[in-house]
Amino acid sequence: MRWIPGLHAARTYRAAWLPRDVVAGLVLTALLVPQGMAYAELAGLPPITGLYTTVFCLLAYAVFGPSRVLVLGPDSSLGPMIAAVLVGTLGSDGDPARAVALASGLALLTGLMLTLAGFAKLGFLADLLSRPTQIGYLNGLALTILIGQLPKLFGFSVDADDLPGDALGFVTGLGGTVPAALLVGAGGLALILALQRWAPRVPGVLVVVVAAIVATRTLDLDVRVVGPLPAGFPPLQLPSLVWSDLALLLGGAFGITLVSLADTISTSSAFAARTGQEVRGSQEMVGIGAANLTVALFQGFPVSTSGSRTAVALQAGARSQLTGVVGALVITLMLVAAPGLLRDLPQAILAAVVVAASFSLADLPGLVRLWRQRRVEFALAVAAFLGVALLDVLAGIAIAVALSVANVFRRVWWPYQAVLGRVDGIAGYHDTTVHPEAAHLPGLVLFRFDAPLIFANARTFRHQVRALARSGPTWIVIAAEPITDVDTTAADTLADLDEELDARGITLVFAELKTPVRSKIDRYGLTRTIDPAHFFPTLEDAVAAYRARTDTDWERGGTA
């Protein structure tokens, strides 16, 4: 029951939910079919693979996924990453069979990574993508998708592997614009955006798809169309790959896994709050891993959660994963009984669906907010954006992760530091930079270091304490409550620093050390160098001890 939530869902299903789940499943199908086909093309794959992927990921997640409402499927944020691996890394361009095999291999590796991450409770890996770098990455992705789809929207194609090439190819290829394709694509895009803005309950994508098919058939428009889809499903089989392919796919699979983790945790948390469910992060990873493993066996490609499709399902009244099952069954029925239904769907409409999705990925207000709130994090977002836009999507992911980790390291390397004093009317001791009027005790410095004391910042700590010692204090008291760790490198630094200060007649004192940190100091043998009497439970105790020794009183202004 724990690892196969679908069994529990079936046992606890309420008959009253059935009508709403069926209706929501039918409504959802209107979005699943065109988006599945469009995102397959975005990934550089035949449109039919998007339908195979959609069917099997929905069925697998209904069995192994813990959420009652999350909807999985091909995703606009994963499409460019898949294309980057298939074309940029492995050179599958022009060979659909090889592209499908490689995409299935990518789904297999992604599924294995996600499943193992779920069993090992490695959801914290999603934290490697900080929010600012996610904003930059998604904005870069939105621009990459938009520029890449413009030629299709205008009825011609461009042979390029990166954003600058796509942009140049689009500009130089404008002379080959097909007016009918542009009319259909731009009109469809405008209608989708208009319905999303002013009539969100209307399935805009379905309206546009139906209208485009009718217009193409009745007006005999000269546009590229999807053409007849294969009837039925591909056989159950492992992806046809060689070991060298797997080695090259690993990097892309890791990047896709990381993005899927971040998407899943954020999306599941948002919708769990709406529906009153608890987030089971590890099981979510297992559920999405199982979905990827399943689609890999049926010529599918990597999938993730979809916030937009989940919102549509909820809005339509979805109560359980039966909604997704209904959607999968309807698509199956279409493939078996009416494979020619979408034969006359213009390719420009699939481009319009993808472009509309790219607008939802972009977060320009988020960039503006970062500019106003914290310029360093704005710079991180811009760097991640440029990595995606000027290099490629996988390089952008690597840059985003590296920048996120580097930003954390920077904060530990150069943490905030403060000299403290007493402020009238406010309990405790406070930063003299904020309160320059704070009182101090002659000969006493209260110093706060806002980070764990480790190898990366031990030299910074020593430099600052030495600078404070130049003013000739008798005691330097370390307000150690923010120091959550002391490693062996920092312990050696403290020992040397204490001996150096003792030689100058200055006492190094610690106050408010956390119990685990004090235990480490004892284990390192630091108390053989630093007098155990110089450790105090609170700053007040340290100040009281100093005043008892020196009979000094508080003075206004200055620090020591």
Coordinates of C-alpha atoms in Angstrom, one line a residue:
M1 CA 0.0 0.0 0.0
R2 CA 2.9 2.4 0.8
W3 CA 4.8 1.9 -2.4
I4 CA 1.8 1.2 -4.7
P5 CA -0.6 4.0 -3.7
G6 CA -3.0 3.1 -6.5
L7 CA -4.1 0.0 -4.5
H8 CA -5.1 2.2 -1.6
A9 CA -6.8 4.7 -3.9
A10 CA -8.9 1.9 -5.4
R11 CA -9.9 0.6 -2.1
T12 CA -10.9 4.0 -0.7
Y13 CA -12.5 5.3 -4.0
R14 CA -16.0 6.9 -3.5
A15 CA -18.7 6.3 -6.1
A16 CA -19.8 9.9 -5.9
W17 CA -16.5 10.9 -7.4
L18 CA -17.0 8.9 -10.6
P19 CA -19.1 11.5 -12.7
R20 CA -16.7 14.3 -11.9
D21 CA -13.6 12.2 -12.7
V22 CA -15.0 11.1 -16.0
V23 CA -16.0 14.6 -17.0
A24 CA -12.6 16.0 -15.9
G25 CA -10.9 13.2 -17.9
L26 CA -12.7 14.1 -21.0
V27 CA -11.9 17.8 -20.6
L28 CA -8.3 17.0 -19.8
T29 CA -8.0 14.9 -23.0
A30 CA -8.6 18.1 -25.1
L31 CA -5.4 19.4 -23.7
L32 CA -3.4 16.2 -23.5
V33 CA -3.6 15.3 -27.2
P34 CA -2.4 18.5 -28.9
Q35 CA 0.1 19.3 -26.1
G36 CA 1.5 15.7 -26.2
M37 CA 2.0 16.0 -30.0
A38 CA 3.4 19.5 -29.8
Y39 CA 5.9 18.7 -27.1
A40 CA 7.1 15.6 -28.9
E41 CA 8.0 17.8 -31.9
L42 CA 9.6 20.3 -29.5
A43 CA 11.8 17.3 -28.4
G44 CA 12.7 16.5 -32.0
L45 CA 10.5 13.4 -32.1
P46 CA 7.5 12.3 -34.3
P47 CA 4.2 13.7 -32.9
I48 CA 2.7 10.2 -32.3
T49 CA 5.4 9.5 -29.6
G50 CA 3.8 12.3 -27.5
L51 CA 0.5 10.3 -27.5
Y52 CA 2.2 7.1 -26.5
T53 CA 4.1 8.9 -23.8
T54 CA 1.0 10.6 -22.4
V55 CA -1.1 7.3 -22.3
F56 CA 1.5 5.2 -20.4
C57 CA 2.8 7.9 -18.0
L58 CA -0.8 8.6 -16.9
L59 CA -1.5 4.9 -16.3
A60 CA 1.8 4.3 -14.5
Y61 CA 1.4 7.3 -12.2
A62 CA -2.2 6.2 -11.3
V63 CA -0.6 3.1 -9.9
F64 CA 2.6 4.4 -8.3
G65 CA 1.9 8.1 -7.7
P66 CA 0.7 9.3 -4.3
S67 CA -1.1 12.5 -5.3
R68 CA -4.8 12.2 -6.1
V69 CA -4.7 15.1 -8.6
L70 CA -1.3 15.6 -10.2
V71 CA -1.2 15.1 -13.9
L72 CA 1.9 13.9 -15.7
G73 CA 2.9 14.1 -19.3
P74 CA 5.3 15.6 -21.9
D75 CA 6.5 18.9 -20.6
S76 CA 7.6 22.1 -22.4
S77 CA 10.5 22.6 -20.0
L78 CA 11.9 19.1 -20.8
G79 CA 11.4 19.3 -24.6
P80 CA 14.5 21.5 -25.3
M81 CA 16.6 19.4 -23.0
I82 CA 15.6 16.2 -24.7
A83 CA 16.3 17.8 -28.1
A84 CA 19.7 19.0 -26.9
V85 CA 20.7 15.4 -26.0
L86 CA 19.2 13.8 -29.1
V87 CA 20.6 16.3 -31.7
G88 CA 23.4 18.2 -30.0
T89 CA 25.0 15.3 -28.1
L90 CA 24.2 12.2 -30.1
G91 CA 23.4 13.6 -33.6
S92 CA 20.1 11.8 -34.3
D93 CA 18.9 14.6 -36.6
G94 CA 17.2 13.2 -39.7
D95 CA 16.7 9.7 -38.3
P96 CA 13.4 9.4 -36.5
A97 CA 13.9 5.7 -35.5
R98 CA 17.2 6.5 -33.8
A99 CA 15.8 9.6 -32.2
V100 CA 12.9 7.6 -30.7
A101 CA 15.3 4.9 -29.4
L102 CA 17.6 7.5 -27.8
A103 CA 14.6 9.3 -26.3
S104 CA 13.4 6.0 -24.8
G105 CA 16.8 5.4 -23.4
L106 CA 16.8 8.8 -21.9
A107 CA 13.4 8.1 -20.2
L108 CA 14.8 4.8 -19.0
L109 CA 17.8 6.4 -17.3
T110 CA 15.7 9.2 -15.9
G111 CA 13.2 6.8 -14.5
L112 CA 16.0 4.8 -12.8
M113 CA 17.5 7.9 -11.3
L114 CA 14.2 9.2 -10.0
T115 CA 13.2 5.8 -8.6
L116 CA 16.5 5.4 -6.8
A117 CA 16.3 8.9 -5.6
G118 CA 12.8 8.2 -4.1
F119 CA 13.9 5.0 -2.3
A120 CA 17.1 6.8 -1.1
K121 CA 15.1 9.9 0.0
L122 CA 17.2 12.2 -2.1
G123 CA 14.5 14.9 -2.7
F124 CA 16.9 17.5 -1.3
L125 CA 18.8 17.3 -4.7
A126 CA 16.1 19.6 -6.0
D127 CA 17.5 22.3 -3.7
L128 CA 20.5 22.5 -6.0
L129 CA 18.4 24.7 -8.2
S130 CA 17.7 27.9 -6.2
R131 CA 14.7 30.0 -7.0
P132 CA 16.7 32.8 -8.7
T133 CA 18.6 30.4 -10.9
Q134 CA 15.3 28.6 -11.7
I135 CA 13.8 32.0 -12.8
G136 CA 16.8 32.7 -15.0
Y137 CA 16.8 29.1 -16.4
L138 CA 13.1 29.2 -17.2
N139 CA 13.3 32.6 -18.9
G140 CA 16.1 31.4 -21.0
L141 CA 14.1 28.2 -21.8
A142 CA 11.1 30.3 -22.8
L143 CA 13.1 32.4 -25.2
T144 CA 14.8 29.3 -26.6
I145 CA 11.4 27.7 -27.3
L146 CA 9.9 30.9 -28.7
I147 CA 12.7 31.5 -31.2
G148 CA 12.9 27.8 -32.1
Q149 CA 9.2 27.6 -32.9
L150 CA 8.8 30.9 -34.9
P151 CA 9.9 29.3 -38.2
K152 CA 7.3 26.6 -37.9
L153 CA 4.7 29.2 -37.1
F154 CA 5.7 31.0 -40.3
G155 CA 5.5 27.8 -42.3
F156 CA 9.2 27.1 -43.0
S157 CA 12.1 25.3 -41.2
V158 CA 15.5 26.3 -40.0
D159 CA 18.5 23.9 -39.6
A160 CA 20.3 25.2 -36.5
D161 CA 21.3 23.7 -33.1
D162 CA 21.3 26.8 -30.8
L163 CA 19.4 30.0 -30.1
P164 CA 21.7 32.4 -32.1
G165 CA 21.4 30.0 -35.1
D166 CA 17.7 29.7 -34.8
A167 CA 17.3 33.5 -34.6
L168 CA 19.6 34.1 -37.6
G169 CA 17.8 31.4 -39.6
F170 CA 14.4 32.8 -38.8
V171 CA 15.4 36.3 -39.9
T172 CA 17.1 35.2 -43.1
G173 CA 14.3 32.7 -43.9
L174 CA 11.4 35.2 -43.6
G175 CA 11.3 35.3 -47.4
G176 CA 10.0 31.7 -47.4
T177 CA 7.0 32.5 -45.2
V178 CA 3.9 30.5 -46.1
P179 CA 1.0 33.0 -45.7
A180 CA -1.6 30.3 -45.0
A181 CA 0.6 28.8 -42.3
L182 CA 1.2 32.2 -40.7
L183 CA -2.4 33.0 -40.8
V184 CA -3.4 29.7 -39.2
G185 CA -0.5 29.7 -36.6
A186 CA -0.7 33.3 -35.5
G187 CA -4.5 33.2 -35.4
G188 CA -4.5 30.0 -33.4
L189 CA -1.9 31.5 -31.0
A190 CA -3.9 34.7 -30.5
L191 CA -7.1 32.7 -29.9
I192 CA -5.4 30.4 -27.3
L193 CA -4.0 33.4 -25.4
A194 CA -7.3 35.3 -25.6
L195 CA -9.2 32.3 -24.2
Q196 CA -6.6 31.8 -21.5
R197 CA -7.0 35.4 -20.5
W198 CA -10.7 36.1 -20.7
A199 CA -12.4 32.6 -20.7
P200 CA -10.0 30.3 -18.8
R201 CA -12.8 27.6 -18.4
V202 CA -13.0 27.2 -22.1
P203 CA -10.6 24.5 -23.5
G204 CA -8.8 27.0 -25.8
V205 CA -6.4 24.5 -27.2
L206 CA -9.2 22.1 -28.2
V207 CA -11.2 25.0 -29.8
V208 CA -8.1 26.0 -31.8
V209 CA -7.3 22.4 -32.9
V210 CA -10.8 21.7 -34.0
A211 CA -11.1 25.1 -35.8
A212 CA -7.8 24.6 -37.6
I213 CA -8.7 21.0 -38.8
V214 CA -12.0 22.2 -40.1
A215 CA -10.5 25.2 -41.8
T216 CA -7.7 23.1 -43.4
R217 CA -10.3 20.6 -44.8
T218 CA -12.9 23.0 -46.0
L219 CA -10.6 25.7 -47.4
D220 CA -8.1 23.2 -48.7
L221 CA -5.3 25.3 -47.2
D222 CA -1.8 24.8 -48.5
V223 CA 0.0 24.1 -45.2
R224 CA 2.1 21.3 -43.7
V225 CA -0.1 19.0 -41.6
V226 CA 0.5 16.2 -39.1
G227 CA -0.6 13.5 -41.6
P228 CA -2.0 10.1 -40.7
L229 CA -0.9 8.7 -37.3
P230 CA 0.0 5.0 -36.9
A231 CA -2.9 2.9 -35.6
G232 CA -2.5 1.2 -32.2
F233 CA 0.6 1.1 -30.0
P234 CA 4.2 0.0 -30.4
P235 CA 5.3 -3.3 -29.0
L236 CA 6.6 -3.6 -25.5
Q237 CA 10.4 -3.5 -25.8
L238 CA 13.6 -2.2 -24.3
P239 CA 15.2 0.8 -26.1
S240 CA 17.5 -0.3 -28.9
L241 CA 20.8 1.2 -27.7
V242 CA 24.5 0.4 -27.4
W243 CA 26.7 1.0 -24.3
S244 CA 28.3 4.1 -25.8
D245 CA 24.8 5.7 -26.2
L246 CA 24.1 5.1 -22.5
A247 CA 27.3 6.8 -21.5
L248 CA 26.4 9.9 -23.5
L249 CA 22.8 9.9 -22.3
L250 CA 23.8 9.9 -18.6
G251 CA 24.5 13.7 -18.4
G252 CA 21.2 14.6 -20.0
A253 CA 19.3 12.2 -17.8
F254 CA 20.8 13.7 -14.7
G255 CA 19.8 17.2 -15.8
I256 CA 16.3 16.1 -16.7
T257 CA 16.1 14.3 -13.3
L258 CA 17.1 17.5 -11.5
V259 CA 14.5 19.6 -13.3
S260 CA 11.8 16.9 -12.8
L261 CA 12.6 16.8 -9.1
A262 CA 12.3 20.6 -8.8
D263 CA 9.1 20.7 -10.8
T264 CA 7.5 17.8 -8.9
I265 CA 8.3 19.1 -5.4
S266 CA 7.1 22.6 -6.2
T267 CA 4.0 21.5 -8.1
S268 CA 3.0 18.8 -5.7
S269 CA 3.4 21.2 -2.7
A270 CA 1.3 23.8 -4.4
F271 CA -1.6 21.5 -5.2
A272 CA -1.4 19.5 -1.9
A273 CA -2.0 22.8 -0.1
R274 CA -5.2 23.3 -2.2
T275 CA -6.5 19.8 -1.8
G276 CA -5.6 19.2 1.9
Q277 CA -3.1 16.4 1.1
E278 CA 0.4 15.9 2.5
V279 CA 3.3 15.9 0.2
R280 CA 5.1 12.6 0.1
G281 CA 8.3 13.6 -1.7
S282 CA 10.0 10.3 -1.8
Q283 CA 6.9 8.5 -3.2
E284 CA 6.4 11.3 -5.7
M285 CA 9.8 10.5 -7.1
V286 CA 9.1 6.8 -7.2
G287 CA 5.8 7.5 -9.0
I288 CA 7.4 9.8 -11.6
G289 CA 10.3 7.3 -11.9
A290 CA 7.8 4.5 -12.6
A291 CA 6.1 6.6 -15.2
N292 CA 9.4 7.3 -17.0
L293 CA 10.4 3.6 -16.9
T294 CA 7.0 2.6 -18.3
V295 CA 7.1 5.1 -21.2
A296 CA 10.6 3.9 -22.0
L297 CA 9.2 0.5 -22.9
F298 CA 6.7 2.0 -25.4
Q299 CA 8.8 4.4 -27.5
G300 CA 8.2 7.3 -25.1
F301 CA 10.4 10.1 -23.8
P302 CA 11.0 11.7 -20.3
V303 CA 8.0 13.2 -18.5
S304 CA 7.3 15.4 -15.5
T305 CA 4.4 16.9 -13.6
S306 CA 2.4 19.6 -15.4
G307 CA 1.0 22.5 -13.3
S308 CA -1.2 23.7 -16.2
R309 CA -2.8 20.3 -16.9
T310 CA -3.2 19.6 -13.2
A311 CA -5.0 23.0 -12.8
V312 CA -7.3 22.2 -15.7
A313 CA -8.2 18.8 -14.2
L314 CA -8.9 20.4 -10.8
Q315 CA -11.0 23.1 -12.4
A316 CA -13.0 20.5 -14.2
G317 CA -13.8 18.7 -11.0
A318 CA -11.1 15.9 -10.8
R319 CA -11.2 14.0 -7.5
S320 CA -8.7 11.2 -8.1
Q321 CA -6.2 9.7 -10.6
L322 CA -9.1 8.1 -12.4
T323 CA -9.2 11.4 -14.3
G324 CA -5.8 10.6 -15.9
V325 CA -6.9 7.0 -16.5
V326 CA -10.0 8.3 -18.4
G327 CA -7.7 10.6 -20.5
A328 CA -5.4 7.7 -21.3
L329 CA -8.3 5.5 -22.3
V330 CA -9.8 8.2 -24.6
I331 CA -6.5 8.7 -26.3
T332 CA -6.1 4.9 -26.7
L333 CA -9.6 4.7 -28.2
M334 CA -8.6 7.4 -30.7
L335 CA -5.4 5.7 -31.7
V336 CA -7.2 2.3 -32.2
A337 CA -10.5 3.4 -33.7
A338 CA -9.8 6.8 -35.3
P339 CA -6.0 7.3 -36.0
G340 CA -6.9 9.7 -38.9
L341 CA -8.8 12.1 -36.7
L342 CA -5.8 14.5 -36.5
R343 CA -4.5 14.0 -40.0
D344 CA -5.3 17.5 -41.2
L345 CA -4.0 19.3 -38.1
P346 CA -1.6 22.0 -39.3
Q347 CA 2.0 21.9 -38.0
A348 CA 1.7 25.7 -37.4
I349 CA -1.0 24.9 -34.7
L350 CA 1.4 22.6 -32.9
A351 CA 3.9 25.5 -33.0
A352 CA 1.3 27.8 -31.6
V353 CA 0.6 25.4 -28.7
V354 CA 4.3 25.3 -27.8
V355 CA 4.7 29.1 -28.1
A356 CA 1.8 29.6 -25.8
A357 CA 3.4 27.2 -23.3
S358 CA 6.7 29.2 -23.5
F359 CA 4.9 32.3 -22.4
S360 CA 3.7 30.5 -19.3
L361 CA 7.3 29.5 -18.5
A362 CA 8.6 33.1 -18.7
D363 CA 8.7 35.0 -15.4
L364 CA 9.7 38.6 -16.1
P365 CA 8.1 39.9 -13.0
G366 CA 10.3 37.5 -11.0
L367 CA 13.4 39.1 -12.6
V368 CA 12.1 42.6 -11.7
R369 CA 11.5 41.5 -8.2
L370 CA 15.0 40.1 -7.8
W371 CA 16.4 43.4 -9.2
R372 CA 14.6 45.3 -6.5
Q373 CA 15.1 42.9 -3.7
R374 CA 18.6 41.5 -4.1
R375 CA 21.0 42.4 -6.9
V376 CA 23.3 39.4 -6.3
E377 CA 20.5 36.9 -6.9
F378 CA 19.4 38.9 -9.9
A379 CA 22.9 38.5 -11.3
L380 CA 22.6 34.7 -10.7
A381 CA 19.3 34.6 -12.6
V382 CA 20.8 36.6 -15.5
A383 CA 23.8 34.3 -15.6
A384 CA 21.5 31.2 -15.7
F385 CA 19.5 32.9 -18.5
L386 CA 22.5 33.6 -20.6
G387 CA 23.8 30.0 -20.1
V388 CA 20.6 28.6 -21.5
A389 CA 20.3 31.2 -24.3
L390 CA 23.9 31.4 -25.5
L391 CA 25.2 27.9 -24.9
D392 CA 22.5 25.2 -24.7
V393 CA 19.8 24.0 -22.3
L394 CA 22.0 21.3 -20.6
A395 CA 24.8 23.8 -20.2
G396 CA 22.3 26.2 -18.7
I397 CA 21.2 23.6 -16.2
A398 CA 24.9 22.9 -15.3
I399 CA 25.5 26.6 -14.9
A400 CA 22.3 27.1 -12.8
V401 CA 23.4 24.3 -10.4
A402 CA 26.9 25.5 -10.2
L403 CA 25.8 29.1 -9.5
S404 CA 23.3 27.9 -6.8
V405 CA 26.0 25.9 -5.0
A406 CA 28.5 28.7 -5.4
N407 CA 26.1 31.2 -3.9
V408 CA 25.6 29.0 -0.9
F409 CA 29.4 28.6 -0.6
R410 CA 29.8 32.4 -0.9
R411 CA 27.5 33.0 2.0
V412 CA 29.4 30.6 4.2
W413 CA 32.8 31.9 2.9
W414 CA 32.1 35.5 3.6
P415 CA 29.3 35.5 6.2
Y416 CA 27.8 38.6 7.8
Q417 CA 29.7 39.7 10.9
A418 CA 28.8 42.2 13.6
V419 CA 30.2 43.9 16.7
L420 CA 27.4 44.1 19.3
G421 CA 26.4 46.6 21.9
R422 CA 23.6 47.4 24.4
V423 CA 20.8 49.6 23.1
D424 CA 18.4 51.4 25.5
G425 CA 14.9 50.0 25.4
I426 CA 15.8 46.8 23.5
A427 CA 16.6 43.6 25.3
G428 CA 19.9 41.8 24.4
Y429 CA 22.8 43.0 22.4
H430 CA 22.6 44.4 18.9
D431 CA 24.6 45.2 15.8
T432 CA 26.5 48.5 16.2
T433 CA 26.3 49.1 12.5
V434 CA 22.6 49.3 12.7
H435 CA 22.7 51.0 16.2
P436 CA 25.8 53.2 16.2
E437 CA 24.5 54.7 19.5
A438 CA 24.8 51.4 21.2
A439 CA 26.8 51.4 24.5
H440 CA 29.9 49.2 25.1
L441 CA 32.1 48.2 28.0
P442 CA 35.6 49.5 27.8
G443 CA 38.0 46.6 27.0
L444 CA 35.2 44.2 25.9
V445 CA 34.3 43.3 22.3
L446 CA 31.2 41.3 21.6
F447 CA 31.6 39.7 18.1
R448 CA 29.1 37.7 16.2
F449 CA 30.0 35.5 13.2
D450 CA 26.8 34.4 11.3
A451 CA 27.9 31.0 9.8
P452 CA 29.3 27.6 10.8
L453 CA 33.0 27.9 11.4
I454 CA 34.6 25.7 8.7
F455 CA 37.7 25.4 6.5
A456 CA 36.3 27.9 4.0
N457 CA 35.8 30.8 6.4
A458 CA 38.3 30.0 9.2
R459 CA 40.8 32.4 7.7
T460 CA 38.1 35.1 7.4
F461 CA 37.2 34.6 11.1
R462 CA 40.8 34.8 12.2
H463 CA 41.4 38.0 10.1
Q464 CA 38.4 39.7 11.7
V465 CA 39.3 38.8 15.2
R466 CA 42.9 40.0 14.7
A467 CA 41.5 43.3 13.4
L468 CA 39.3 43.6 16.5
A469 CA 42.4 42.8 18.7
R470 CA 44.3 45.8 17.3
S471 CA 42.1 48.2 19.4
G472 CA 43.6 46.6 22.5
P473 CA 40.6 44.9 24.2
T474 CA 41.0 42.7 27.3
W475 CA 38.3 40.2 26.3
I476 CA 36.9 39.3 22.8
V477 CA 33.6 37.5 23.4
I478 CA 32.4 35.4 20.4
A479 CA 28.6 35.4 20.3
A480 CA 28.5 31.9 19.0
E481 CA 24.8 31.1 18.8
P482 CA 24.9 31.3 14.9
I483 CA 27.9 29.0 14.7
T484 CA 26.2 25.7 14.0
D485 CA 29.4 23.7 13.3
V486 CA 33.2 23.8 13.9
D487 CA 35.3 21.5 11.7
T488 CA 38.9 20.3 12.4
T489 CA 40.5 23.0 10.2
A490 CA 38.6 25.7 12.1
A491 CA 39.5 24.0 15.5
D492 CA 43.2 24.3 14.6
T493 CA 42.7 27.9 13.7
L494 CA 40.9 28.6 17.0
A495 CA 43.8 27.0 19.0
D496 CA 46.4 29.0 17.2
L497 CA 44.4 32.2 17.5
D498 CA 43.8 31.7 21.3
E499 CA 47.6 31.2 21.9
E500 CA 48.3 34.3 19.8
L501 CA 45.8 36.5 21.7
D502 CA 47.0 35.1 25.1
A503 CA 50.5 36.2 24.2
R504 CA 49.1 39.7 23.8
G505 CA 47.2 39.7 27.0
I506 CA 43.8 39.3 25.3
T507 CA 41.3 36.6 26.4
L508 CA 39.2 34.7 23.8
V509 CA 35.8 33.9 25.2
F510 CA 32.8 32.0 23.8
A511 CA 29.1 32.5 24.7
E512 CA 26.0 30.6 23.6
L513 CA 27.7 27.7 21.9
K514 CA 25.2 25.0 20.9
T515 CA 25.6 21.7 22.8
P516 CA 26.6 19.7 19.7
V517 CA 29.2 22.3 18.8
R518 CA 30.6 22.4 22.3
S519 CA 30.8 18.6 22.2
K520 CA 32.9 18.8 19.1
I521 CA 35.2 21.3 20.7
D522 CA 35.7 19.0 23.7
R523 CA 36.4 16.1 21.3
Y524 CA 39.0 18.1 19.4
G525 CA 40.8 18.8 22.6
L526 CA 40.4 22.6 22.3
T527 CA 39.7 22.9 26.0
R528 CA 43.4 22.0 26.6
T529 CA 44.2 25.3 24.9
I530 CA 41.2 27.5 25.6
D531 CA 40.3 27.7 29.3
P532 CA 37.0 25.8 30.0
A533 CA 36.1 28.8 32.2
H534 CA 36.0 30.9 29.1
F535 CA 32.8 29.2 27.8
F536 CA 29.6 30.8 29.0
P537 CA 26.0 29.7 28.4
T538 CA 24.8 33.2 27.5
L539 CA 26.1 36.6 26.5
E540 CA 24.7 38.1 29.7
D541 CA 26.7 35.6 31.7
A542 CA 29.9 36.5 29.8
V543 CA 29.3 40.3 30.2
A544 CA 28.5 39.8 34.0
A545 CA 31.8 37.9 34.4
Y546 CA 33.8 40.6 32.6
R547 CA 32.2 43.4 34.7
A548 CA 32.9 41.5 37.9
R549 CA 36.5 41.2 36.9
T550 CA 37.0 44.8 35.7
D551 CA 34.4 46.8 37.6
T552 CA 33.6 48.7 34.4
D553 CA 30.4 50.4 33.3
W554 CA 28.7 51.0 29.9
E555 CA 29.8 53.9 27.8
R556 CA 27.9 55.4 24.8
G557 CA 29.1 55.1 21.2
G558 CA 32.1 53.3 19.8
T559 CA 32.8 49.6 20.2
A560 CA 36.0 49.0 22.2

